């Protein structure tokens, strides 16, 4: 895949084409290029002219190694050119460090070219072989030190690229629905009954959590949506999360076009109604103004009373009865109706 990620439709897949080496690798490459033999025409007899040619070729090789190395920065987009989910994710965790690195990378390219010009001129003005050797070594030392100083964040940037490239393909034009709710409420059951193929599991970047993706196709309307389950993420109060995780998770709101919050209404369920409503409030704070579709799941085994009670409790936190869906993910009751409702709203927004 060539060109920019815009042509590739899939940002994470595009990032997989970028291979960032570390600074030690570059240093070794430059030094070994410097030491490599240079062949010049035997017709050039004058020792000073020969030496000048040798050392100017050596410094040109070293320059090209550095330019080649920093050219990878041109392949990497600034956060302002990325899909918003990725840019917010990077900015929230690393502030401007990623963008600053890319800018530094461009500066390095300009700086080393300028230094090269200067040393090339000095080499041609020098009449002493020892001085030529010293100048060329000095040049190599200077460009290596510029790279080391300016690109010291390379490991961080490398890590960002690796983490993001491991994500599944989150095509920008496909609506995404994020499933939330406490563990055991039925999220993965929901995902598996609506997904065409087997859901795909991968890492949620910068956290130890995973993200599971299924694809749902509405053949009548010819719409494909991605349904995302994020176990261990939007299913517990914030207190369990470290700051990086939390920041990473806040970025979910830029990914989700709609959020489904599943509730298990049963009295003997592992989590109480209070705990589930608290988590719903947490999801609301994270998700901002994205719409949350609350669905009471497992209506095939919950009693009418249990359902009634949760409906009442939901009213208290701002969800009207008619807004709440009644479903059984396992038995596929009400699932299509819920998805239809979401699609209609999504189509209105588009
Ligand atoms: P998750 O942790 O939220 O992903 O929950 P799971 O999808 O793993 O479901 C937890 C348990 O609830 C499993 O044993 C499911 O079979 C069961 N379950 C999920 N949805 C329903 C449902 O609608 N009815 C019934 N009876 N069981 C369900």
mmCIF file of C-alpha atoms and ligand atoms in Angstrom:
data_model
loop_
_atom_site.group_PDB
_atom_site.id
_atom_site.type_symbol
_atom_site.label_atom_id
_atom_site.label_comp_id
_atom_site.label_asym_id
_atom_site.label_seq_id
_atom_site.Cartn_x
_atom_site.Cartn_y
_atom_site.Cartn_z
ATOM 1 C CA UNK A 1 0.000 0.000 0.000
ATOM 2 C CA UNK A 2 1.471 3.308 -1.072
ATOM 3 C CA UNK A 3 0.537 6.919 -0.621
ATOM 4 C CA UNK A 4 -1.319 8.399 2.265
ATOM 5 C CA UNK A 5 -3.648 6.562 4.597
ATOM 6 C CA UNK A 6 -6.555 8.502 3.057
ATOM 7 C CA UNK A 7 -6.280 6.165 0.083
ATOM 8 C CA UNK A 8 -6.171 3.109 2.282
ATOM 9 C CA UNK A 9 -9.488 3.712 4.095
ATOM 10 C CA UNK A 10 -8.041 2.075 7.123
ATOM 11 C CA UNK A 11 -5.732 4.084 9.291
ATOM 12 C CA UNK A 12 -4.419 1.236 11.419
ATOM 13 C CA UNK A 13 -3.576 -0.835 8.359
ATOM 14 C CA UNK A 14 -1.759 2.131 6.868
ATOM 15 C CA UNK A 15 0.293 2.490 10.050
ATOM 16 C CA UNK A 16 1.428 -1.113 9.662
ATOM 17 C CA UNK A 17 3.377 -0.011 6.583
ATOM 18 C CA UNK A 18 5.510 2.371 8.649
ATOM 19 C CA UNK A 19 8.584 0.761 10.085
ATOM 20 C CA UNK A 20 10.355 2.945 12.607
ATOM 21 C CA UNK A 21 13.886 1.935 13.591
ATOM 22 C CA UNK A 22 15.571 3.143 16.733
ATOM 23 C CA UNK A 23 18.358 5.689 17.031
ATOM 24 C CA UNK A 24 20.994 3.082 17.755
ATOM 25 C CA UNK A 25 20.203 1.482 14.441
ATOM 26 C CA UNK A 26 20.645 4.798 12.670
ATOM 27 C CA UNK A 27 23.888 5.557 14.477
ATOM 28 C CA UNK A 28 25.320 2.202 13.451
ATOM 29 C CA UNK A 29 24.167 2.636 9.871
ATOM 30 C CA UNK A 30 25.780 6.062 9.632
ATOM 31 C CA UNK A 31 29.047 4.894 11.164
ATOM 32 C CA UNK A 32 29.308 1.850 8.971
ATOM 33 C CA UNK A 33 28.554 3.922 5.864
ATOM 34 C CA UNK A 34 31.334 6.263 6.942
ATOM 35 C CA UNK A 35 33.804 3.408 7.280
ATOM 36 C CA UNK A 36 32.884 1.769 3.988
ATOM 37 C CA UNK A 37 35.529 2.035 1.283
ATOM 38 C CA UNK A 38 35.094 4.721 -1.341
ATOM 39 C CA UNK A 39 36.347 4.025 -4.832
ATOM 40 C CA UNK A 40 37.486 6.881 -6.966
ATOM 41 C CA UNK A 41 39.022 7.046 -10.356
ATOM 42 C CA UNK A 42 42.703 6.100 -10.554
ATOM 43 C CA UNK A 43 43.172 9.046 -12.845
ATOM 44 C CA UNK A 44 42.931 11.331 -9.855
ATOM 45 C CA UNK A 45 46.516 11.311 -8.653
ATOM 46 C CA UNK A 46 46.887 14.343 -6.432
ATOM 47 C CA UNK A 47 46.617 13.018 -2.830
ATOM 48 C CA UNK A 48 44.718 16.081 -1.634
ATOM 49 C CA UNK A 49 42.237 15.977 -4.491
ATOM 50 C CA UNK A 50 41.779 12.262 -3.886
ATOM 51 C CA UNK A 51 41.254 12.761 -0.162
ATOM 52 C CA UNK A 52 38.754 15.546 -0.769
ATOM 53 C CA UNK A 53 36.775 13.309 -3.082
ATOM 54 C CA UNK A 54 36.857 10.415 -0.652
ATOM 55 C CA UNK A 55 35.742 12.442 2.352
ATOM 56 C CA UNK A 56 33.081 14.359 0.507
ATOM 57 C CA UNK A 57 31.627 11.074 -0.731
ATOM 58 C CA UNK A 58 31.704 9.679 2.784
ATOM 59 C CA UNK A 59 29.851 12.627 4.267
ATOM 60 C CA UNK A 60 27.291 12.500 1.463
ATOM 61 C CA UNK A 61 26.590 8.858 2.229
ATOM 62 C CA UNK A 62 26.110 9.642 5.901
ATOM 63 C CA UNK A 63 23.828 12.546 5.060
ATOM 64 C CA UNK A 64 21.705 10.288 2.870
ATOM 65 C CA UNK A 65 21.376 7.710 5.640
ATOM 66 C CA UNK A 66 19.949 10.366 7.950
ATOM 67 C CA UNK A 67 17.675 11.803 5.269
ATOM 68 C CA UNK A 68 16.430 8.366 4.449
ATOM 69 C CA UNK A 69 15.736 7.722 8.109
ATOM 70 C CA UNK A 70 13.806 10.938 8.679
ATOM 71 C CA UNK A 71 11.864 10.523 5.455
ATOM 72 C CA UNK A 72 9.582 8.168 7.357
ATOM 73 C CA UNK A 73 8.188 11.256 9.079
ATOM 74 C CA UNK A 74 6.702 12.327 5.790
ATOM 75 C CA UNK A 75 4.704 9.117 5.776
ATOM 76 C CA UNK A 76 3.307 9.818 9.209
ATOM 77 C CA UNK A 77 0.345 12.182 9.427
ATOM 78 C CA UNK A 78 0.112 14.955 11.985
ATOM 79 C CA UNK A 79 -2.734 14.376 14.429
ATOM 80 C CA UNK A 80 -4.699 17.118 12.658
ATOM 81 C CA UNK A 81 -4.784 14.861 9.585
ATOM 82 C CA UNK A 82 -5.929 11.716 11.364
ATOM 83 C CA UNK A 83 -9.404 10.380 12.029
ATOM 84 C CA UNK A 84 -10.561 12.108 15.196
ATOM 85 C CA UNK A 85 -10.640 9.007 17.386
ATOM 86 C CA UNK A 86 -6.927 8.421 16.847
ATOM 87 C CA UNK A 87 -5.938 12.056 17.168
ATOM 88 C CA UNK A 88 -7.856 12.494 20.423
ATOM 89 C CA UNK A 89 -6.402 9.272 21.749
ATOM 90 C CA UNK A 90 -2.841 10.389 21.025
ATOM 91 C CA UNK A 91 -3.329 13.946 22.220
ATOM 92 C CA UNK A 92 -5.083 12.945 25.404
ATOM 93 C CA UNK A 93 -2.242 10.668 26.448
ATOM 94 C CA UNK A 94 0.815 12.311 24.940
ATOM 95 C CA UNK A 95 -0.204 15.964 24.518
ATOM 96 C CA UNK A 96 1.812 17.410 21.632
ATOM 97 C CA UNK A 97 4.722 15.008 21.839
ATOM 98 C CA UNK A 98 3.795 13.096 18.701
ATOM 99 C CA UNK A 99 3.241 16.200 16.555
ATOM 100 C CA UNK A 100 6.340 17.841 17.965
ATOM 101 C CA UNK A 101 8.359 14.799 17.013
ATOM 102 C CA UNK A 102 7.160 15.022 13.422
ATOM 103 C CA UNK A 103 8.014 18.703 13.303
ATOM 104 C CA UNK A 104 11.457 17.994 14.760
ATOM 105 C CA UNK A 105 11.928 15.315 12.158
ATOM 106 C CA UNK A 106 11.358 17.862 9.409
ATOM 107 C CA UNK A 107 13.722 20.270 11.124
ATOM 108 C CA UNK A 108 16.402 17.580 11.313
ATOM 109 C CA UNK A 109 16.183 17.111 7.592
ATOM 110 C CA UNK A 110 16.710 20.832 6.940
ATOM 111 C CA UNK A 111 19.473 21.118 9.555
ATOM 112 C CA UNK A 112 21.591 18.212 8.382
ATOM 113 C CA UNK A 113 21.392 19.417 4.796
ATOM 114 C CA UNK A 114 22.618 22.835 5.890
ATOM 115 C CA UNK A 115 25.475 21.349 7.898
ATOM 116 C CA UNK A 116 26.390 19.129 4.976
ATOM 117 C CA UNK A 117 26.684 22.140 2.684
ATOM 118 C CA UNK A 118 28.905 23.866 5.187
ATOM 119 C CA UNK A 119 31.226 20.866 5.622
ATOM 120 C CA UNK A 120 31.349 20.183 1.925
ATOM 121 C CA UNK A 121 32.555 23.725 1.366
ATOM 122 C CA UNK A 122 35.106 23.416 4.150
ATOM 123 C CA UNK A 123 36.377 20.142 2.735
ATOM 124 C CA UNK A 124 36.972 21.809 -0.594
ATOM 125 C CA UNK A 125 38.817 24.649 1.077
ATOM 126 C CA UNK A 126 41.158 22.350 3.016
ATOM 127 C CA UNK A 127 44.619 21.371 1.824
ATOM 128 C CA UNK A 128 45.597 18.974 4.530
ATOM 129 C CA UNK A 129 44.624 15.282 4.636
ATOM 130 C CA UNK A 130 44.509 15.133 8.418
ATOM 131 C CA UNK A 131 42.191 18.144 8.500
ATOM 132 C CA UNK A 132 39.941 16.505 5.929
ATOM 133 C CA UNK A 133 39.654 13.422 8.064
ATOM 134 C CA UNK A 134 38.920 15.510 11.146
ATOM 135 C CA UNK A 135 36.282 17.590 9.336
ATOM 136 C CA UNK A 136 34.451 14.565 7.989
ATOM 137 C CA UNK A 137 34.428 12.912 11.420
ATOM 138 C CA UNK A 138 33.198 16.119 12.961
ATOM 139 C CA UNK A 139 30.386 16.202 10.424
ATOM 140 C CA UNK A 140 29.312 12.667 11.310
ATOM 141 C CA UNK A 141 29.439 13.480 15.028
ATOM 142 C CA UNK A 142 27.327 16.574 14.519
ATOM 143 C CA UNK A 143 24.586 14.976 12.482
ATOM 144 C CA UNK A 144 24.348 12.033 14.863
ATOM 145 C CA UNK A 145 24.101 14.355 17.807
ATOM 146 C CA UNK A 146 21.374 16.440 16.109
ATOM 147 C CA UNK A 147 19.363 13.322 15.433
ATOM 148 C CA UNK A 148 19.841 12.065 18.976
ATOM 149 C CA UNK A 149 18.818 15.335 20.540
ATOM 150 C CA UNK A 150 15.916 16.224 18.287
ATOM 151 C CA UNK A 151 14.463 12.749 17.880
ATOM 152 C CA UNK A 152 14.894 11.522 21.437
ATOM 153 C CA UNK A 153 11.148 10.773 21.568
ATOM 154 C CA UNK A 154 11.406 8.230 18.824
ATOM 155 C CA UNK A 155 10.649 5.290 21.107
ATOM 156 C CA UNK A 156 7.475 6.954 22.275
ATOM 157 C CA UNK A 157 6.378 7.630 18.699
ATOM 158 C CA UNK A 158 7.312 4.113 17.682
ATOM 159 C CA UNK A 159 5.146 2.800 20.493
ATOM 160 C CA UNK A 160 2.225 4.991 19.418
ATOM 161 C CA UNK A 161 2.459 3.725 15.855
ATOM 162 C CA UNK A 162 2.727 0.097 16.956
ATOM 163 C CA UNK A 163 -0.187 0.354 19.375
ATOM 164 C CA UNK A 164 -2.474 2.033 16.882
ATOM 165 C CA UNK A 165 -1.471 -0.227 14.036
ATOM 166 C CA UNK A 166 -2.589 -3.240 16.061
ATOM 167 C CA UNK A 167 -6.142 -1.941 16.106
ATOM 168 C CA UNK A 168 -8.675 -3.483 13.804
ATOM 169 C CA UNK A 169 -9.737 -1.584 10.755
ATOM 170 C CA UNK A 170 -12.128 1.092 11.947
ATOM 171 C CA UNK A 171 -13.371 2.365 8.627
ATOM 172 C CA UNK A 172 -14.361 5.974 8.916
ATOM 173 C CA UNK A 173 -17.542 5.820 6.903
ATOM 174 C CA UNK A 174 -19.097 2.889 8.729
ATOM 175 C CA UNK A 175 -21.277 3.749 11.740
ATOM 176 C CA UNK A 176 -20.049 2.285 15.005
ATOM 177 C CA UNK A 177 -22.165 1.178 17.912
ATOM 178 C CA UNK A 178 -20.413 0.598 21.232
ATOM 179 C CA UNK A 179 -21.851 -1.934 23.658
ATOM 180 C CA UNK A 180 -21.628 -1.083 27.336
ATOM 181 C CA UNK A 181 -22.927 -2.441 30.619
ATOM 182 C CA UNK A 182 -21.578 -4.448 33.544
ATOM 183 C CA UNK A 183 -19.905 -7.800 32.994
ATOM 184 C CA UNK A 184 -22.336 -10.673 32.422
ATOM 185 C CA UNK A 185 -25.233 -8.515 31.235
ATOM 186 C CA UNK A 186 -25.068 -10.077 27.775
ATOM 187 C CA UNK A 187 -22.819 -7.865 25.646
ATOM 188 C CA UNK A 188 -20.880 -10.615 23.973
ATOM 189 C CA UNK A 189 -24.073 -12.612 23.438
ATOM 190 C CA UNK A 190 -25.583 -9.564 21.759
ATOM 191 C CA UNK A 191 -22.515 -9.115 19.594
ATOM 192 C CA UNK A 192 -22.403 -12.737 18.535
ATOM 193 C CA UNK A 193 -26.079 -13.003 17.643
ATOM 194 C CA UNK A 194 -26.047 -9.890 15.476
ATOM 195 C CA UNK A 195 -22.645 -10.331 13.851
ATOM 196 C CA UNK A 196 -22.275 -11.969 10.499
ATOM 197 C CA UNK A 197 -18.807 -13.354 11.006
ATOM 198 C CA UNK A 198 -16.981 -14.338 14.159
ATOM 199 C CA UNK A 199 -16.176 -11.158 16.125
ATOM 200 C CA UNK A 200 -12.574 -10.034 15.888
ATOM 201 C CA UNK A 201 -10.609 -9.469 19.118
ATOM 202 C CA UNK A 202 -7.693 -7.067 19.447
ATOM 203 C CA UNK A 203 -6.035 -4.766 21.945
ATOM 204 C CA UNK A 204 -7.433 -1.447 22.953
ATOM 205 C CA UNK A 205 -4.418 0.844 22.445
ATOM 206 C CA UNK A 206 -2.372 1.957 25.449
ATOM 207 C CA UNK A 207 -4.351 -0.264 27.819
ATOM 208 C CA UNK A 208 -4.379 -3.905 28.756
ATOM 209 C CA UNK A 209 -7.999 -4.146 27.645
ATOM 210 C CA UNK A 210 -9.364 -5.608 24.495
ATOM 211 C CA UNK A 211 -11.808 -4.469 21.903
ATOM 212 C CA UNK A 212 -14.077 -6.901 20.122
ATOM 213 C CA UNK A 213 -15.613 -6.038 16.814
ATOM 214 C CA UNK A 214 -18.510 -7.525 14.955
ATOM 215 C CA UNK A 215 -20.149 -6.447 11.723
ATOM 216 C CA UNK A 216 -23.876 -6.212 11.303
ATOM 217 C CA UNK A 217 -25.427 -5.844 7.896
ATOM 218 C CA UNK A 218 -28.919 -4.497 7.387
ATOM 219 C CA UNK A 219 -29.668 -5.888 3.965
ATOM 220 C CA UNK A 220 -32.926 -4.015 3.468
ATOM 221 C CA UNK A 221 -31.332 -0.638 3.970
ATOM 222 C CA UNK A 222 -27.972 -1.727 2.679
ATOM 223 C CA UNK A 223 -26.204 -0.448 5.766
ATOM 224 C CA UNK A 224 -23.237 -2.046 7.459
ATOM 225 C CA UNK A 225 -22.408 -1.117 11.030
ATOM 226 C CA UNK A 226 -19.602 -2.107 13.328
ATOM 227 C CA UNK A 227 -20.577 -3.237 16.785
ATOM 228 C CA UNK A 228 -17.872 -2.913 19.396
ATOM 229 C CA UNK A 229 -17.623 -4.574 22.747
ATOM 230 C CA UNK A 230 -15.008 -3.232 25.121
ATOM 231 C CA UNK A 231 -14.871 -5.650 28.042
ATOM 232 C CA UNK A 232 -13.446 -4.211 31.232
ATOM 233 C CA UNK A 233 -13.788 -0.686 29.923
ATOM 234 C CA UNK A 234 -17.244 0.781 30.170
ATOM 235 C CA UNK A 235 -18.430 -1.678 32.747
ATOM 236 C CA UNK A 236 -17.090 -0.415 36.057
ATOM 237 C CA UNK A 237 -16.612 2.816 37.932
ATOM 238 C CA UNK A 238 -13.554 4.899 37.127
ATOM 239 C CA UNK A 239 -11.795 4.148 40.386
ATOM 240 C CA UNK A 240 -10.351 0.922 38.944
ATOM 241 C CA UNK A 241 -8.627 2.620 36.054
ATOM 242 C CA UNK A 242 -5.225 4.172 35.807
ATOM 243 C CA UNK A 243 -4.963 7.657 34.253
ATOM 244 C CA UNK A 244 -3.722 6.419 30.891
ATOM 245 C CA UNK A 245 -6.522 3.925 30.623
ATOM 246 C CA UNK A 246 -9.019 6.556 31.509
ATOM 247 C CA UNK A 247 -7.748 8.947 28.882
ATOM 248 C CA UNK A 248 -7.733 6.207 26.287
ATOM 249 C CA UNK A 249 -11.269 5.368 27.203
ATOM 250 C CA UNK A 250 -12.505 8.926 26.976
ATOM 251 C CA UNK A 251 -11.539 8.825 23.320
ATOM 252 C CA UNK A 252 -14.211 6.188 22.743
ATOM 253 C CA UNK A 253 -16.729 8.957 22.454
ATOM 254 C CA UNK A 254 -15.101 10.003 19.196
ATOM 255 C CA UNK A 255 -15.466 6.507 17.878
ATOM 256 C CA UNK A 256 -19.027 5.735 18.891
ATOM 257 C CA UNK A 257 -21.913 6.927 16.784
ATOM 258 C CA UNK A 258 -24.285 5.326 19.260
ATOM 259 C CA UNK A 259 -23.978 3.514 22.583
ATOM 260 C CA UNK A 260 -26.060 0.618 23.816
ATOM 261 C CA UNK A 261 -26.186 0.160 27.570
ATOM 262 C CA UNK A 262 -27.405 -3.284 28.574
ATOM 263 C CA UNK A 263 -28.973 -3.973 31.948
ATOM 264 C CA UNK A 264 -29.732 -7.275 33.629
ATOM 265 C CA UNK A 265 -32.844 -6.533 35.684
ATOM 266 C CA UNK A 266 -32.869 -9.666 37.804
ATOM 267 C CA UNK A 267 -32.736 -9.437 41.573
ATOM 268 C CA UNK A 268 -30.332 -12.339 41.834
ATOM 269 C CA UNK A 269 -27.947 -10.931 39.209
ATOM 270 C CA UNK A 270 -24.348 -10.560 40.273
ATOM 271 C CA UNK A 271 -24.529 -6.742 40.195
ATOM 272 C CA UNK A 272 -27.260 -4.720 41.874
ATOM 273 C CA UNK A 273 -29.467 -2.232 40.066
ATOM 274 C CA UNK A 274 -27.654 0.544 41.933
ATOM 275 C CA UNK A 275 -24.306 -0.628 40.655
ATOM 276 C CA UNK A 276 -25.639 -0.852 37.125
ATOM 277 C CA UNK A 277 -27.153 2.628 37.254
ATOM 278 C CA UNK A 278 -23.929 4.022 38.637
ATOM 279 C CA UNK A 279 -22.087 2.557 35.704
ATOM 280 C CA UNK A 280 -24.699 4.027 33.363
ATOM 281 C CA UNK A 281 -23.950 7.446 34.869
ATOM 282 C CA UNK A 282 -20.236 6.850 34.365
ATOM 283 C CA UNK A 283 -20.834 5.941 30.729
ATOM 284 C CA UNK A 284 -22.870 9.133 30.339
ATOM 285 C CA UNK A 285 -19.999 11.244 31.619
ATOM 286 C CA UNK A 286 -17.544 9.571 29.276
ATOM 287 C CA UNK A 287 -19.685 9.563 26.210
ATOM 288 C CA UNK A 288 -20.686 13.234 26.300
ATOM 289 C CA UNK A 289 -23.549 14.094 23.994
ATOM 290 C CA UNK A 290 -23.613 10.767 22.107
ATOM 291 C CA UNK A 291 -26.955 9.052 22.448
ATOM 292 C CA UNK A 292 -27.231 6.133 24.839
ATOM 293 C CA UNK A 293 -29.774 3.440 24.046
ATOM 294 C CA UNK A 294 -30.671 1.632 27.245
ATOM 295 C CA UNK A 295 -31.840 -1.947 26.787
ATOM 296 C CA UNK A 296 -33.127 -4.238 29.490
ATOM 297 C CA UNK A 297 -31.784 -7.651 28.545
ATOM 298 C CA UNK A 298 -32.760 -11.188 29.517
ATOM 299 C CA UNK A 299 -36.490 -10.435 29.467
ATOM 300 C CA UNK A 300 -36.970 -14.135 28.713
ATOM 301 C CA UNK A 301 -35.956 -14.998 32.269
ATOM 302 C CA UNK A 302 -36.588 -11.788 34.237
ATOM 303 C CA UNK A 303 -39.914 -11.403 36.035
ATOM 304 C CA UNK A 304 -42.401 -8.683 35.152
ATOM 305 C CA UNK A 305 -41.847 -7.150 38.558
ATOM 306 C CA UNK A 306 -38.117 -6.996 38.099
ATOM 307 C CA UNK A 307 -38.583 -5.325 34.718
ATOM 308 C CA UNK A 308 -41.100 -2.861 36.117
ATOM 309 C CA UNK A 309 -38.754 -1.894 38.913
ATOM 310 C CA UNK A 310 -35.830 -1.150 36.664
ATOM 311 C CA UNK A 311 -38.055 0.832 34.296
ATOM 312 C CA UNK A 312 -39.057 3.016 37.252
ATOM 313 C CA UNK A 313 -35.480 3.434 38.393
ATOM 314 C CA UNK A 314 -34.410 4.413 34.884
ATOM 315 C CA UNK A 315 -37.004 7.182 34.841
ATOM 316 C CA UNK A 316 -35.249 8.693 37.856
ATOM 317 C CA UNK A 317 -32.013 8.937 35.902
ATOM 318 C CA UNK A 318 -33.641 10.486 32.837
ATOM 319 C CA UNK A 319 -34.611 7.559 30.623
ATOM 320 C CA UNK A 320 -38.305 7.497 29.773
ATOM 321 C CA UNK A 321 -40.106 4.169 29.520
ATOM 322 C CA UNK A 322 -40.664 4.499 25.770
ATOM 323 C CA UNK A 323 -36.956 5.123 25.247
ATOM 324 C CA UNK A 324 -35.940 1.909 26.952
ATOM 325 C CA UNK A 325 -35.815 -1.284 24.877
ATOM 326 C CA UNK A 326 -36.820 -4.701 26.153
ATOM 327 C CA UNK A 327 -34.694 -7.424 24.684
ATOM 328 C CA UNK A 328 -33.358 -10.888 25.012
ATOM 329 C CA UNK A 329 -30.036 -11.096 23.259
ATOM 330 C CA UNK A 330 -29.939 -14.849 23.643
ATOM 331 C CA UNK A 331 -33.407 -15.419 22.214
ATOM 332 C CA UNK A 332 -33.067 -12.558 19.724
ATOM 333 C CA UNK A 333 -36.179 -10.867 21.054
ATOM 334 C CA UNK A 334 -36.345 -7.118 20.425
ATOM 335 C CA UNK A 335 -32.809 -7.005 19.055
ATOM 336 C CA UNK A 336 -33.760 -6.046 15.515
ATOM 337 C CA UNK A 337 -36.187 -3.424 16.795
ATOM 338 C CA UNK A 338 -33.419 -1.873 18.869
ATOM 339 C CA UNK A 339 -31.006 -1.834 15.941
ATOM 340 C CA UNK A 340 -33.739 -0.395 13.701
ATOM 341 C CA UNK A 341 -34.324 2.422 16.138
ATOM 342 C CA UNK A 342 -30.617 3.202 16.189
ATOM 343 C CA UNK A 343 -30.325 3.070 12.402
ATOM 344 C CA UNK A 344 -33.241 5.419 11.966
ATOM 345 C CA UNK A 345 -31.589 7.921 14.292
ATOM 346 C CA UNK A 346 -28.226 7.505 12.596
ATOM 347 C CA UNK A 347 -29.775 8.071 9.175
ATOM 348 C CA UNK A 348 -31.401 11.243 10.485
ATOM 349 C CA UNK A 349 -28.049 12.533 11.686
ATOM 350 C CA UNK A 350 -26.271 11.793 8.415
HETATM 351 P P1 LIG B 1 -21.004 -9.993 28.923
HETATM 352 O O1 LIG B 1 -20.042 -10.237 30.020
HETATM 353 O O2 LIG B 1 -21.767 -8.725 29.130
HETATM 354 O O3 LIG B 1 -20.417 -10.078 27.558
HETATM 355 O O4 LIG B 1 -22.141 -11.155 29.035
HETATM 356 P P2 LIG B 1 -22.321 -12.490 28.189
HETATM 357 O O5 LIG B 1 -22.811 -12.190 26.821
HETATM 358 O O6 LIG B 1 -21.112 -13.327 28.336
HETATM 359 O O7 LIG B 1 -23.543 -13.142 28.966
HETATM 360 C C1 LIG B 1 -23.480 -13.583 30.302
HETATM 361 C C2 LIG B 1 -24.448 -14.730 30.504
HETATM 362 O O8 LIG B 1 -25.775 -14.278 30.274
HETATM 363 C C3 LIG B 1 -24.226 -15.883 29.523
HETATM 364 O O9 LIG B 1 -24.406 -17.072 30.207
HETATM 365 C C4 LIG B 1 -25.316 -15.676 28.476
HETATM 366 O O10 LIG B 1 -25.725 -16.884 27.878
HETATM 367 C C5 LIG B 1 -26.419 -15.092 29.314
HETATM 368 N N1 LIG B 1 -27.336 -14.274 28.543
HETATM 369 C C6 LIG B 1 -27.037 -13.229 27.758
HETATM 370 N N2 LIG B 1 -28.156 -12.704 27.212
HETATM 371 C C7 LIG B 1 -29.189 -13.463 27.654
HETATM 372 C C8 LIG B 1 -30.586 -13.415 27.434
HETATM 373 O O11 LIG B 1 -31.149 -12.593 26.725
HETATM 374 N N3 LIG B 1 -31.324 -14.370 28.090
HETATM 375 C C9 LIG B 1 -30.756 -15.303 28.877
HETATM 376 N N4 LIG B 1 -31.562 -16.184 29.436
HETATM 377 N N5 LIG B 1 -29.463 -15.348 29.104
HETATM 378 C C10 LIG B 1 -28.661 -14.447 28.497
#
